[in-house]
PDB file of C-alpha atoms in Angstrom:
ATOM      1  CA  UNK B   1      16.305  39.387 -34.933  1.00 60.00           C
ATOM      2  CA  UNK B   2      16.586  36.479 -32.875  1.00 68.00           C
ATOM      3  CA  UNK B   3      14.475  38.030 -29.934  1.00 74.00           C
ATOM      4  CA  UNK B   4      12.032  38.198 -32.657  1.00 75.00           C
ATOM      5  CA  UNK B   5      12.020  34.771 -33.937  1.00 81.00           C
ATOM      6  CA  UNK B   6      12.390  33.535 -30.214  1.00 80.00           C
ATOM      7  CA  UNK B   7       8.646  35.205 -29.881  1.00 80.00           C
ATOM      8  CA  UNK B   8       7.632  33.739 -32.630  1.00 84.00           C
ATOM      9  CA  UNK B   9       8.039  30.016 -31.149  1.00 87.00           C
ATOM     10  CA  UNK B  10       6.895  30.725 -27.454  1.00 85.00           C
ATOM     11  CA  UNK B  11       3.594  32.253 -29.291  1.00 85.00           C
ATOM     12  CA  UNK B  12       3.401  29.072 -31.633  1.00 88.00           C
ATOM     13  CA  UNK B  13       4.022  26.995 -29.028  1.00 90.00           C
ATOM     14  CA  UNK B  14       1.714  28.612 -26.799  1.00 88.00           C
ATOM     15  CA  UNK B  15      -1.392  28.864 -29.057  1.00 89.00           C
ATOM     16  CA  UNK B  16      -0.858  24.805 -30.066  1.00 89.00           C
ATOM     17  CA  UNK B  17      -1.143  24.314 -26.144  1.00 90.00           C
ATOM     18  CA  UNK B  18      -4.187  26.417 -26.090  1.00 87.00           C
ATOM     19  CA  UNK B  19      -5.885  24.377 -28.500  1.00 89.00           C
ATOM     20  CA  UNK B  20      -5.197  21.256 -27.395  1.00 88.00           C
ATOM     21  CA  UNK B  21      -6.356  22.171 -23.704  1.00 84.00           C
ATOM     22  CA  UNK B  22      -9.320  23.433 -25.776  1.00 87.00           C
ATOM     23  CA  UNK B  23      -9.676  20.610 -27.792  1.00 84.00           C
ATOM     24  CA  UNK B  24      -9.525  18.255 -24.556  1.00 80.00           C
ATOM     25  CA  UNK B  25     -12.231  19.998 -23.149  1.00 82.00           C
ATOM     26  CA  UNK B  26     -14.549  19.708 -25.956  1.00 81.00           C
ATOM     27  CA  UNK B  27     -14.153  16.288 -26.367  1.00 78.00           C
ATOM     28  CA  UNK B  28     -14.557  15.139 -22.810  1.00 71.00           C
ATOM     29  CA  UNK B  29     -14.357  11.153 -22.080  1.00 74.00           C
ATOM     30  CA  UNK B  30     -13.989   8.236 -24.721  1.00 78.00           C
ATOM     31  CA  UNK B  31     -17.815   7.175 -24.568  1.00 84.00           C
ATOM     32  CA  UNK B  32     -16.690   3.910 -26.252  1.00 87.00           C
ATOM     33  CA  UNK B  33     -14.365   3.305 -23.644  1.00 86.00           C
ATOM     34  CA  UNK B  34     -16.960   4.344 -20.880  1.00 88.00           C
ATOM     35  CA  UNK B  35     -18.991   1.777 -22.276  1.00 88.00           C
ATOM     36  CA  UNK B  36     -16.574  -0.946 -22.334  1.00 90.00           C
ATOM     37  CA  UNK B  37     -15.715  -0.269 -18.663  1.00 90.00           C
ATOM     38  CA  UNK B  38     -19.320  -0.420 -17.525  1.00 91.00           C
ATOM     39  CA  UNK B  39     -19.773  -3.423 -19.574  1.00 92.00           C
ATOM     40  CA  UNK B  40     -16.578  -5.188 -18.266  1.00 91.00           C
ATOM     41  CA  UNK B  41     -17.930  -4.197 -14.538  1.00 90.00           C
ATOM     42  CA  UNK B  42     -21.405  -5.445 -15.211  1.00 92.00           C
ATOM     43  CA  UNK B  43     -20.352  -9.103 -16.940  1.00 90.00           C
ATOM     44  CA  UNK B  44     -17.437  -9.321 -13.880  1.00 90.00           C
ATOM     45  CA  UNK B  45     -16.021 -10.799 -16.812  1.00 90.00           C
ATOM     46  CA  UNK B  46     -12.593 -11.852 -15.141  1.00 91.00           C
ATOM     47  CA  UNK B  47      -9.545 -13.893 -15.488  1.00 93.00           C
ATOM     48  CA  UNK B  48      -6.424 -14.995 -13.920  1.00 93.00           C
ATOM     49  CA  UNK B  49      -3.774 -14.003 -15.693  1.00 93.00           C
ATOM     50  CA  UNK B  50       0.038 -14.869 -15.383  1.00 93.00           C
ATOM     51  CA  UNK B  51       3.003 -11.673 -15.202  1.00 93.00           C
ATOM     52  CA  UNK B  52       5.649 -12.356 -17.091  1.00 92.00           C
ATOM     53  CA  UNK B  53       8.727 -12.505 -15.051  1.00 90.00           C
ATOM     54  CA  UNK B  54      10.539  -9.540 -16.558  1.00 92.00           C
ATOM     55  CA  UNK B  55       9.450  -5.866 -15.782  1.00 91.00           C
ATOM     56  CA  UNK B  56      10.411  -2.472 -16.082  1.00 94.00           C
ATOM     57  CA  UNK B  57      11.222  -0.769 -12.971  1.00 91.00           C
ATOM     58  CA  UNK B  58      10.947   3.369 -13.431  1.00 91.00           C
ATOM     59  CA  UNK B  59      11.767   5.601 -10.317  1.00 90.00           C
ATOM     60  CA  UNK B  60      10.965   9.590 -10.203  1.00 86.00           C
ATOM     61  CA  UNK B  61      11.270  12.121  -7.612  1.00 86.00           C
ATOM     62  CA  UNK B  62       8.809  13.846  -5.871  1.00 83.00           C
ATOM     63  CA  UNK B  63       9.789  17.153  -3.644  1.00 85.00           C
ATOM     64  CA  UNK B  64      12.845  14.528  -3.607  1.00 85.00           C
ATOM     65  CA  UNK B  65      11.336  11.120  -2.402  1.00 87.00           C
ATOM     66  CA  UNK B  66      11.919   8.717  -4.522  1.00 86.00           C
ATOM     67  CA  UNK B  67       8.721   6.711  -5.690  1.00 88.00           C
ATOM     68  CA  UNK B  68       9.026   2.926  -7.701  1.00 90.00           C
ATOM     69  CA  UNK B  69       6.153   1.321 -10.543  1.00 91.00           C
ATOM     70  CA  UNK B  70       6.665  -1.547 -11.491  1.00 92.00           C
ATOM     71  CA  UNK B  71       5.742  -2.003 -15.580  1.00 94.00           C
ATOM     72  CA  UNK B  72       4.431  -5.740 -15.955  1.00 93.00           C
ATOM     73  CA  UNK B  73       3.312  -7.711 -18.817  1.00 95.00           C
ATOM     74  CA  UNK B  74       0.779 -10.362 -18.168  1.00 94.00           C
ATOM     75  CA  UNK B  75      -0.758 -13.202 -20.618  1.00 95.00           C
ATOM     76  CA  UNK B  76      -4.328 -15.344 -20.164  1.00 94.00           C
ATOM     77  CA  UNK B  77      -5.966 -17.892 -22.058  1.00 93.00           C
ATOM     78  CA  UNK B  78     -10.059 -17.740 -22.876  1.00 91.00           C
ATOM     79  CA  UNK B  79     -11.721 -20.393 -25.302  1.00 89.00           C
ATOM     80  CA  UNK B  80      -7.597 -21.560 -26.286  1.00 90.00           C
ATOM     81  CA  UNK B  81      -6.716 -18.042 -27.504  1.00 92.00           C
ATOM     82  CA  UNK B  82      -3.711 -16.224 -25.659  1.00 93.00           C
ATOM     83  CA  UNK B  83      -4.416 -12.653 -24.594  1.00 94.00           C
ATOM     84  CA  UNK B  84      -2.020 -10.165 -23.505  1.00 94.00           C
ATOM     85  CA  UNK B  85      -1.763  -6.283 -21.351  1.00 93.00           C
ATOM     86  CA  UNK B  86       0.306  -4.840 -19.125  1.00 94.00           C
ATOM     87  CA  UNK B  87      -0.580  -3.377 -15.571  1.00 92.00           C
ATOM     88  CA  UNK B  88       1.831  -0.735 -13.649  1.00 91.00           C
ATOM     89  CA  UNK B  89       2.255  -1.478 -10.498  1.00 89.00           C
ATOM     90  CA  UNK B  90       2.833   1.909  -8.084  1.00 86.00           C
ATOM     91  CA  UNK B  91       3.407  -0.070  -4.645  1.00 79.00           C
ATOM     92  CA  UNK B  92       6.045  -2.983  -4.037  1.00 81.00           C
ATOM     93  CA  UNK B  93       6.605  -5.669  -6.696  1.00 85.00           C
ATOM     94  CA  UNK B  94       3.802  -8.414  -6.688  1.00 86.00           C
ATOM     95  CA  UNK B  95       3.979 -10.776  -3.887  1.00 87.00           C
ATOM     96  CA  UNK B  96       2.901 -13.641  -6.812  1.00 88.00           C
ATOM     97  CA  UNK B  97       2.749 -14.068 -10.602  1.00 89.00           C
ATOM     98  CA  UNK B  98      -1.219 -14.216 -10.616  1.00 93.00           C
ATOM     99  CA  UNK B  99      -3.648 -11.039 -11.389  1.00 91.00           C
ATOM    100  CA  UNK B 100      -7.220 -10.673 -11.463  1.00 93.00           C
ATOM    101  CA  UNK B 101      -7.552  -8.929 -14.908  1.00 93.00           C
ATOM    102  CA  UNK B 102     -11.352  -8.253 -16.322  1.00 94.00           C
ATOM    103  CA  UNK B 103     -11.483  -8.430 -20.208  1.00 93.00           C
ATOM    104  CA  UNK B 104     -14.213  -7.320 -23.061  1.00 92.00           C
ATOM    105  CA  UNK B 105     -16.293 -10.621 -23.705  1.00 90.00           C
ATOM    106  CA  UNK B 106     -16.518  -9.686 -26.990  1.00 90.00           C
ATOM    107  CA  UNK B 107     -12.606  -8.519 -27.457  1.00 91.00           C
ATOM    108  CA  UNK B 108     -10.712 -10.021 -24.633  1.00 92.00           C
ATOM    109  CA  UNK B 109      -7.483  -8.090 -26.127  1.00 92.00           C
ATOM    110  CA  UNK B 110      -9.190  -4.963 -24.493  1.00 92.00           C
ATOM    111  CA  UNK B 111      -8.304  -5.806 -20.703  1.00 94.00           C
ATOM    112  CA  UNK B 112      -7.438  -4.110 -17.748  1.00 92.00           C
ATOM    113  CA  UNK B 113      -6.858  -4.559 -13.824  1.00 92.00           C
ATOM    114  CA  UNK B 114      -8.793  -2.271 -12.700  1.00 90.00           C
ATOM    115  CA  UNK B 115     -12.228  -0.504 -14.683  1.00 91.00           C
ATOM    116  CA  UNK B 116     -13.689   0.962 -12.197  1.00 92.00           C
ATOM    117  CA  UNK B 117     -10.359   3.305 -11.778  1.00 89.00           C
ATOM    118  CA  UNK B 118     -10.328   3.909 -15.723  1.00 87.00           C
ATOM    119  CA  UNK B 119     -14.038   4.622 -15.677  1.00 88.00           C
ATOM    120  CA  UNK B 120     -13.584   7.461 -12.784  1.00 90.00           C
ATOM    121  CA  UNK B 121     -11.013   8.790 -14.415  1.00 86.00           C
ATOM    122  CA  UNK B 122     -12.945   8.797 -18.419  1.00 85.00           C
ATOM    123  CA  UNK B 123     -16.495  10.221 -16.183  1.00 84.00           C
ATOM    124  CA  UNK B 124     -14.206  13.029 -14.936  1.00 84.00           C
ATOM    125  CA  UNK B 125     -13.380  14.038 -17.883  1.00 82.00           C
ATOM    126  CA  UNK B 126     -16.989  14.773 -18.813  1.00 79.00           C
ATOM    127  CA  UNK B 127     -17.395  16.723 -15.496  1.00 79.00           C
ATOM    128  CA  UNK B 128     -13.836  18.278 -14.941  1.00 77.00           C
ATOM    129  CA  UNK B 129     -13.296  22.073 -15.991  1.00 83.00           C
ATOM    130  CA  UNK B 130      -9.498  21.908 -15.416  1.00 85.00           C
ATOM    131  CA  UNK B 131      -9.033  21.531 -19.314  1.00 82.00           C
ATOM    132  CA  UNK B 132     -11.040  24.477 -19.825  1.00 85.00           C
ATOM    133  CA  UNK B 133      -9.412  26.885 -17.100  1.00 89.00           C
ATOM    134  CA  UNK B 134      -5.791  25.631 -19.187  1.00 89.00           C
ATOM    135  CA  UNK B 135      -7.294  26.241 -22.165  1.00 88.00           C
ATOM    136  CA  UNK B 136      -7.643  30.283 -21.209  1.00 91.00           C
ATOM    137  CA  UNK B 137      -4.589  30.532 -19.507  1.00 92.00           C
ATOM    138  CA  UNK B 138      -2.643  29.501 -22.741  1.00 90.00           C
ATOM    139  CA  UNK B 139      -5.189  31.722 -23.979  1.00 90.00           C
ATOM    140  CA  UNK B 140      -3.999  35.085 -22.422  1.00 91.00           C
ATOM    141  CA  UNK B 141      -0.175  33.939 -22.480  1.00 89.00           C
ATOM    142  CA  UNK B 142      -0.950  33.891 -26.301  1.00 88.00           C
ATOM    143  CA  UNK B 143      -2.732  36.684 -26.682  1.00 89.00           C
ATOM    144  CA  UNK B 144       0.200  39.018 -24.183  1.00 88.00           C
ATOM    145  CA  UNK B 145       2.937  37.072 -26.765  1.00 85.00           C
ATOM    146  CA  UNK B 146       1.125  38.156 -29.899  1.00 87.00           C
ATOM    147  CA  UNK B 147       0.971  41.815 -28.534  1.00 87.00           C
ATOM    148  CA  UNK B 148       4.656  41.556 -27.697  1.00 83.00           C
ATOM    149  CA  UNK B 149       5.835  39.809 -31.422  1.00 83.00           C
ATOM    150  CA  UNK B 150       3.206  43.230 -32.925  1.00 86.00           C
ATOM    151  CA  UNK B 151       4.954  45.807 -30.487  1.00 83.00           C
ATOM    152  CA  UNK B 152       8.492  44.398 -31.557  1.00 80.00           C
ATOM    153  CA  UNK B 153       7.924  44.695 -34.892  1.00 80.00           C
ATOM    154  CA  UNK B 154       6.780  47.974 -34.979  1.00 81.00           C
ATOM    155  CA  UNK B 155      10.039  49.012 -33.399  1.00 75.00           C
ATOM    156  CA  UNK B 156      12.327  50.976 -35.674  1.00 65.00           C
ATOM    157  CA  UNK B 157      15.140  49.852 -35.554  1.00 63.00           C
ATOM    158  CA  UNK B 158      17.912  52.047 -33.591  1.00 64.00           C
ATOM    159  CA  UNK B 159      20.117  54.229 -36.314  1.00 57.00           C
ATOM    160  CA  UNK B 160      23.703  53.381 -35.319  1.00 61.00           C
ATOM    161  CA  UNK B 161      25.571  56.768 -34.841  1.00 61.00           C
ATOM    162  CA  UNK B 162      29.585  56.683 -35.414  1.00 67.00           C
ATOM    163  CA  UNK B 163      31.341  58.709 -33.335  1.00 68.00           C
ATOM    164  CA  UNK B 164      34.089  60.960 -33.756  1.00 70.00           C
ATOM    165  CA  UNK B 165      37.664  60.527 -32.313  1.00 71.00           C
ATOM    166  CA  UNK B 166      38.675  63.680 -30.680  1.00 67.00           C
ATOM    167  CA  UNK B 167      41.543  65.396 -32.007  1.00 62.00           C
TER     168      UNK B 167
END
């Protein structure tokens, strides 16, 4: 029984996979954010801001090096109203407490460092097929899972036969 119900989750968990990876694909990029990159780019709209001094410091392990980001928060001021973000840093701590930060001129609480990175990375998800190609691989792991959870229920199960002590 418990092999059965163990099939039961890897299949569930494998067909939710499959449709988010689907999902993904469908949807592609956030066209609103798209456009709010380009527009940030276009207007150079930029300010200094000011890191706060505490961070969070995060290492992980990669084939066993170690790698450091640094998780900063940062504040600005435009027209007397104070804005916040936050920026990771994935090289050495910041050599000062100033960053070039670009900001929405019509919502400067949508902000970044960098735009041109986040627009890359939004555009290739329009072009990239890698969501797809995950999308059928959960696919056929689901589908060989749902043939094994059929095949194991159509097992009988074995008839337990007693056997005899010898006289």
């Amino acid at each position: 029984m418990r092999d059965k119900f163990g099939s039961i989750v890897v299949l569930l968990i494998a067909v939710f996979c499959c449709k988010n990876c689907a999902g993904e694909y469908i949807k592609g990029g956030d066209n609103k954010a798209i456009s709010n990159y380009e527009k940030m780019i276009f207007d150079n709209s930029t300010v200094q801001a000011e890191l706060y001094n505490e961070y969070k410091e995060t290492t992980i392990k990669i084939a066993g090096i170690p790698m450091k980001t640094y998780k900063f928060r940062y504040h600005f001021d435009i027209d007397g109203n104070n804005y916040e973000g936050e920026h990771t840093f994935n090289t050495d701590l910041p050599k000062t407490n100033k960053l070039t930060v670009y900001y929405l001129k019509t919502d400067p609480n949508f902000n970044l460092v960098d735009p041109k990175g986040e627009l890359k990375k939004e555009k290739g998800k329009n072009t990239s097929n890698s969501s797809l190609y995950w999308a059928i691989g959960w696919g056929i792991f689901s589908l060989m899972g749902l043939l094994s959870v059929i095949d194991q229920f159509k097992k009988k199960p074995e008839a337990e036969t007693e056997i005899e002590p010898a006289e």
